[in-house]
Short mmCIF file of C-alpha atoms in Angstrom, two decimals:
data_model
loop_
_atom_site.label_atom_id
_atom_site.label_comp_id
_atom_site.label_asym_id
_atom_site.label_seq_id
_atom_site.Cartn_x
_atom_site.Cartn_y
_atom_site.Cartn_z
CA MET A 115 -38.54 -54.64 70.19
CA THR A 116 -35.97 -52.56 70.78
CA ASN A 117 -33.90 -51.06 68.25
CA HIS A 118 -30.99 -53.09 69.41
CA GLU A 119 -32.91 -56.07 68.97
CA SER A 120 -34.09 -55.37 65.47
CA ILE A 121 -30.69 -54.82 64.21
CA ALA A 122 -29.30 -57.83 65.83
CA GLU A 123 -32.77 -59.83 63.94
CA VAL A 124 -31.32 -57.83 60.36
CA LEU A 125 -27.65 -59.13 61.24
CA HIS A 126 -28.92 -62.48 61.90
CA HIS A 127 -31.12 -62.88 59.31
CA ALA A 128 -28.22 -62.12 56.96
CA MET A 129 -25.85 -64.76 58.60
CA ARG A 130 -28.30 -67.37 57.88
CA THR A 131 -29.52 -66.45 54.63
CA ARG A 132 -25.73 -65.07 53.41
CA GLN A 133 -27.35 -61.75 52.13
CA PRO A 134 -24.95 -58.99 53.31
CA ILE A 135 -26.78 -55.82 54.45
CA ALA A 136 -25.39 -52.33 53.78
CA PRO A 137 -23.33 -51.10 56.74
CA LEU A 138 -25.07 -49.85 59.92
CA THR A 139 -23.22 -46.59 59.93
CA SER A 140 -23.56 -45.61 56.01
CA PRO A 141 -24.18 -42.01 55.36
CA GLU A 142 -27.64 -43.15 53.87
CA SER A 143 -28.60 -44.99 57.49
CA SER A 144 -28.40 -41.79 59.08
CA SER A 145 -27.39 -44.10 62.39
CA SER A 146 -26.47 -42.54 65.47
CA LEU A 147 -25.09 -45.88 67.02
CA ASP A 148 -21.93 -45.80 69.00
CA VAL A 149 -19.87 -48.59 70.62
CA ASP A 150 -21.95 -48.95 73.35
CA ASP A 151 -25.04 -49.68 71.22
CA ALA A 152 -22.77 -52.11 69.03
CA TYR A 153 -22.04 -54.29 72.25
CA GLN A 154 -25.60 -54.49 73.28
CA ILE A 155 -26.32 -55.37 69.27
CA GLN A 156 -23.55 -58.04 69.89
CA GLN A 157 -25.25 -59.44 72.76
CA GLU A 158 -28.56 -59.56 71.16
CA MET A 159 -26.84 -61.40 68.30
CA VAL A 160 -25.15 -63.92 70.58
CA ARG A 161 -28.69 -64.70 72.13
CA LEU A 162 -30.50 -65.27 68.82
CA ILE A 163 -27.51 -67.67 67.81
CA LEU A 164 -27.31 -69.74 70.78
CA ASP A 165 -31.43 -70.00 70.54
CA ALA A 166 -30.72 -71.15 66.75
CA ASP A 167 -27.92 -73.13 66.91
CA GLY A 168 -27.37 -74.09 70.46
CA GLY A 169 -24.18 -74.64 72.37
CA ARG A 170 -22.54 -72.27 74.71
CA PRO A 171 -19.70 -69.32 75.04
CA ILE A 172 -16.62 -71.25 75.44
CA GLY A 173 -14.00 -68.40 75.35
CA TYR A 174 -13.55 -64.70 73.75
CA LYS A 175 -11.94 -63.21 70.87
CA LEU A 176 -9.97 -60.16 70.13
CA GLY A 177 -10.12 -58.41 66.79
CA LEU A 178 -8.35 -55.29 65.06
CA THR A 179 -5.42 -55.75 67.27
CA SER A 180 -2.81 -55.33 64.63
CA LYS A 181 -1.75 -52.55 62.94
CA PRO A 182 -2.26 -54.03 59.56
CA MET A 183 -5.85 -55.17 60.47
CA GLN A 184 -6.50 -51.88 62.03
CA GLU A 185 -5.08 -50.29 58.78
CA MET A 186 -7.18 -52.81 56.37
CA LEU A 187 -10.44 -51.95 58.07
CA GLY A 188 -9.75 -48.01 59.01
CA VAL A 189 -10.38 -48.29 62.73
CA ASP A 190 -7.79 -47.38 65.35
CA GLN A 191 -9.10 -49.93 68.27
CA PRO A 192 -9.40 -53.42 69.24
CA ASP A 193 -12.76 -55.20 69.69
CA TYR A 194 -14.18 -58.25 71.12
CA ALA A 195 -16.73 -60.90 71.29
CA PRO A 196 -17.55 -64.42 72.81
CA VAL A 197 -16.33 -67.52 71.00
CA LEU A 198 -19.20 -69.79 70.50
CA SER A 199 -19.00 -73.71 70.80
CA SER A 200 -20.71 -74.15 67.54
CA MET A 201 -18.03 -72.04 65.68
CA VAL A 202 -15.21 -74.21 66.80
CA PHE A 203 -13.67 -76.83 64.56
CA PRO A 204 -10.47 -79.21 65.21
CA ASP A 205 -7.10 -79.24 63.44
CA GLY A 206 -7.70 -80.31 59.92
CA HIS A 207 -11.56 -79.08 59.80
CA THR A 208 -12.85 -78.85 56.02
CA VAL A 209 -14.97 -75.77 55.97
CA ASP A 210 -18.11 -75.56 53.71
CA LEU A 211 -17.66 -71.99 52.06
CA ASP A 212 -21.31 -71.96 50.97
CA ARG A 213 -22.35 -71.35 54.84
CA TYR A 214 -20.36 -67.87 54.86
CA ILE A 215 -20.68 -64.56 52.69
CA GLN A 216 -17.10 -63.52 52.23
CA PRO A 217 -14.62 -64.89 54.42
CA ARG A 218 -10.96 -64.24 55.30
CA VAL A 219 -8.49 -66.05 57.26
CA GLU A 220 -6.18 -65.19 60.01
CA ALA A 221 -3.36 -67.12 62.08
CA GLU A 222 -3.29 -66.51 65.64
CA ILE A 223 -2.26 -67.60 69.23
CA ALA A 224 -4.77 -68.82 71.21
CA LEU A 225 -4.57 -68.92 75.12
CA VAL A 226 -5.78 -71.29 77.25
CA LEU A 227 -6.95 -70.21 80.66
CA GLY A 228 -6.38 -72.37 83.99
CA GLU A 229 -8.00 -69.98 86.30
CA ASP A 230 -11.00 -67.41 86.34
CA LEU A 231 -9.86 -63.98 85.84
CA THR A 232 -11.76 -61.04 86.58
CA GLY A 233 -10.93 -57.11 86.26
CA PRO A 234 -10.46 -54.61 86.72
CA GLY A 235 -6.88 -54.25 87.40
CA VAL A 236 -5.98 -57.55 85.87
CA THR A 237 -1.85 -57.11 85.21
CA PRO A 238 0.02 -58.85 82.71
CA MET A 239 1.64 -60.77 85.33
CA GLN A 240 -1.66 -61.82 86.92
CA ALA A 241 -3.05 -63.08 83.29
CA TRP A 242 0.19 -65.01 82.53
CA ARG A 243 -0.35 -66.79 85.94
CA ALA A 244 -3.98 -67.70 84.54
CA VAL A 245 -3.01 -68.76 81.45
CA ASP A 246 -2.40 -72.83 81.10
CA GLY A 247 -0.94 -72.20 77.84
CA ALA A 248 -1.00 -71.54 74.00
CA VAL A 249 -2.50 -73.49 71.15
CA ALA A 250 -2.01 -72.93 67.35
CA ALA A 251 -5.35 -71.38 65.69
CA ILE A 252 -6.92 -69.86 62.80
CA GLU A 253 -9.60 -68.13 62.91
CA MET A 254 -11.93 -67.30 59.71
CA VAL A 255 -13.86 -64.08 59.69
CA ASP A 256 -16.87 -63.15 58.18
CA SER A 257 -18.73 -59.78 57.47
CA ARG A 258 -22.51 -59.67 57.05
CA ILE A 259 -21.92 -56.34 56.13
CA GLN A 260 -21.66 -55.54 52.34
CA ASP A 261 -18.34 -55.62 50.60
CA TRP A 262 -16.49 -55.56 54.10
CA LYS A 263 -17.65 -52.03 54.35
CA ILE A 264 -17.32 -51.84 57.75
CA GLY A 265 -16.47 -49.35 60.68
CA LEU A 266 -15.95 -50.20 64.68
CA VAL A 267 -19.42 -50.10 65.25
CA ASP A 268 -20.76 -52.40 62.43
CA THR A 269 -17.82 -55.00 63.26
CA ILE A 270 -18.81 -55.08 66.90
CA SER A 271 -22.52 -55.46 66.19
CA ASP A 272 -21.51 -58.36 64.10
CA LEU A 273 -20.14 -60.53 66.38
CA ALA A 274 -16.53 -58.92 65.60
CA SER A 275 -17.10 -60.53 62.43
CA SER A 276 -16.58 -64.02 63.94
CA ALA A 277 -17.19 -66.92 61.61
CA ALA A 278 -14.98 -70.05 62.67
CA THR A 279 -12.42 -70.95 64.96
CA ILE A 280 -9.92 -73.95 64.18
CA LEU A 281 -7.88 -75.07 66.93
CA ALA A 282 -4.59 -77.38 67.20
CA SER A 283 -5.08 -80.43 69.67
CA ARG A 284 -1.62 -79.50 71.93
CA VAL A 285 -1.54 -76.98 74.76
CA VAL A 286 1.95 -75.60 74.80
CA PRO A 287 2.72 -74.44 78.57
CA LEU A 288 3.97 -70.72 78.57
CA ASP A 289 7.42 -71.65 80.97
CA GLY A 290 10.61 -70.57 79.21
CA TRP A 291 9.36 -68.64 76.36
CA ASP A 292 7.91 -65.38 75.46
CA PRO A 293 4.65 -65.45 72.78
CA ARG A 294 5.46 -62.05 71.90
CA LEU A 295 8.70 -63.57 70.13
CA THR A 296 6.90 -66.36 68.56
CA GLY A 297 7.17 -66.45 64.84
CA MET A 298 4.67 -67.79 62.46
CA VAL A 299 4.10 -68.61 58.76
CA VAL A 300 0.99 -68.83 57.07
CA SER A 301 0.76 -70.48 53.82
CA ARG A 302 -2.00 -71.29 51.39
CA ASN A 303 -1.94 -73.93 48.89
CA GLY A 304 1.83 -74.28 49.96
CA ARG A 305 2.92 -70.82 49.19
CA VAL A 306 4.10 -68.55 51.93
CA ALA A 307 1.02 -66.30 52.51
CA ASP A 308 2.33 -63.73 55.10
CA SER A 309 4.02 -63.90 58.35
CA GLY A 310 3.78 -62.42 62.00
CA ALA A 311 4.97 -62.68 65.29
CA GLY A 312 3.43 -62.38 68.53
CA ALA A 313 3.89 -59.14 69.16
CA ALA A 314 1.42 -57.83 66.47
CA ALA A 315 -1.16 -58.77 69.14
CA LEU A 316 -1.39 -55.72 71.05
CA GLY A 317 2.11 -55.87 71.82
CA ASP A 318 1.88 -58.81 73.63
CA PRO A 319 -0.69 -61.87 73.64
CA VAL A 320 -0.58 -62.01 77.48
CA GLY A 321 -1.28 -58.49 78.15
CA ALA A 322 -4.27 -58.48 75.54
CA VAL A 323 -6.06 -61.04 77.80
CA ALA A 324 -5.50 -58.87 80.51
CA TRP A 325 -6.57 -55.90 78.68
CA LEU A 326 -9.94 -58.11 77.58
CA ALA A 327 -10.54 -58.92 81.47
CA ASN A 328 -10.11 -55.38 82.33
CA THR A 329 -12.47 -54.22 79.57
CA LEU A 330 -15.10 -56.72 80.34
CA ALA A 331 -15.10 -55.74 84.16
CA PRO A 332 -18.04 -52.97 83.97
CA TYR A 333 -19.99 -55.69 82.19
CA GLY A 334 -19.68 -58.15 85.28
CA VAL A 335 -18.03 -60.66 82.92
CA THR A 336 -14.95 -62.66 83.93
CA LEU A 337 -12.88 -64.71 81.69
CA GLU A 338 -13.59 -68.67 83.07
CA ALA A 339 -10.87 -71.25 83.58
CA GLY A 340 -11.22 -73.53 80.61
CA TRP A 341 -12.19 -71.00 78.00
CA PHE A 342 -9.61 -69.64 75.63
CA VAL A 343 -8.91 -66.15 74.25
CA MET A 344 -7.95 -65.88 70.37
CA THR A 345 -5.63 -62.97 70.69
CA GLY A 346 -5.70 -61.32 67.38
CA ALA A 347 -4.39 -61.78 64.03
CA LEU A 348 -0.54 -61.42 63.57
CA HIS A 349 -1.01 -60.49 59.78
CA ARG A 350 -3.29 -59.24 57.30
CA ALA A 351 -6.01 -61.36 56.58
CA PHE A 352 -6.65 -62.79 53.60
CA PRO A 353 -9.71 -64.36 51.47
CA VAL A 354 -10.14 -67.95 50.53
CA GLU A 355 -11.76 -70.18 47.98
CA ALA A 356 -12.72 -73.70 47.50
CA GLY A 357 -9.94 -76.02 47.23
CA ASP A 358 -7.78 -73.89 49.35
CA VAL A 359 -5.25 -75.69 52.22
CA VAL A 360 -4.07 -72.88 54.64
CA ARG A 361 -1.37 -73.91 57.12
CA ALA A 362 -0.08 -71.97 59.65
CA ASP A 363 3.52 -72.72 61.15
CA PHE A 364 4.36 -71.37 64.90
CA ASP A 365 7.61 -71.68 66.67
CA ARG A 366 6.78 -73.54 69.52
CA LEU A 367 3.04 -73.98 69.09
CA GLY A 368 3.34 -76.35 66.03
CA SER A 369 1.21 -75.91 62.97
CA VAL A 370 -2.92 -75.97 62.37
CA THR A 371 -4.38 -76.47 59.21
CA VAL A 372 -7.80 -75.64 57.67
CA HIS A 373 -9.12 -76.75 54.28
CA PHE A 374 -11.97 -74.97 52.59
CA THR A 375 -14.33 -76.61 49.88
CA ARG A 376 -18.20 -75.95 48.80
CA GLY A 377 -21.53 -77.86 48.58
CA GLN A 378 -20.66 -80.07 51.70
CA SER A 379 -23.30 -78.90 53.89
#
C-alpha cells in the first residue's frame, strides 16, 4: 500500500466511524505532503467511498472560493472534489447528524452542464454556453480532521470536506440575468443567519466553472454533460444541530431547505 493509499484508508475509516483524526500537516506529523499528494489521496478516498457505498461521480464541488471561507480556514486558494451520487439529496431532505462528525452548512449556486467542457483554455464565455442553468443548493461540509484544524492539504485530501449536497428541483436558464449579481439570504430556524451574492464564488460562478475545467485538464478530466458544479459558498459556513431547519432563498432561483435530526439512520 502506498503512502497515499494508507492516508486515504485512515480518512475513510474516520468518516465511517465518525472519529476524527489529527491534521495530516500538523507539526507532530512531520508531513511533507503537498497539494499534488493531496489530490492523489483524494482520488483514493473517492475509490474507497464508491467501493463501500456504490454510486458514481455526478459533478464537482469547488471549495474555498470566497474570501470569508478562505479567511475562516486560513488558506489562500480554492480546492475541488468530485460530488458523489450517494451524497446528494433533494430539497426538503432530513439529514441525520449522527452520521457526521462536525457538520456545517453553506448556501451555493449549482450550475448544471448541458455540454461537455474540457480544458485547457476554457473561457467564461465557453462555460456560459455549456451551462444549461442554475439551481439553488445547500452544501453540508464535514471534516474528518479534528476540530476543523485544517490546511489546504488536509481539506483536499479529505474530499474537500464534502458531506452532503441538497439541490432544489428547478433548473433556471441563465438567459437574461447574471449569476454574479444573484443575492441570497440563508436562515436558520426562521432567523437570518447570513447573506451573500454570486460574485463571492471566485468573482463569477460561471467563471468558476471555467477555472475548474482548466484546472482538471492536466489530469485528463472532462466536466460531463448532465453533471453539476457546486460553485462555492456565498457566506461563512455555520454549524447545525438536531432540530435545525436551514433555508436558502435566492433571487431568480427560489429556495432550498434542509432539516437536521439525530438517530434516524
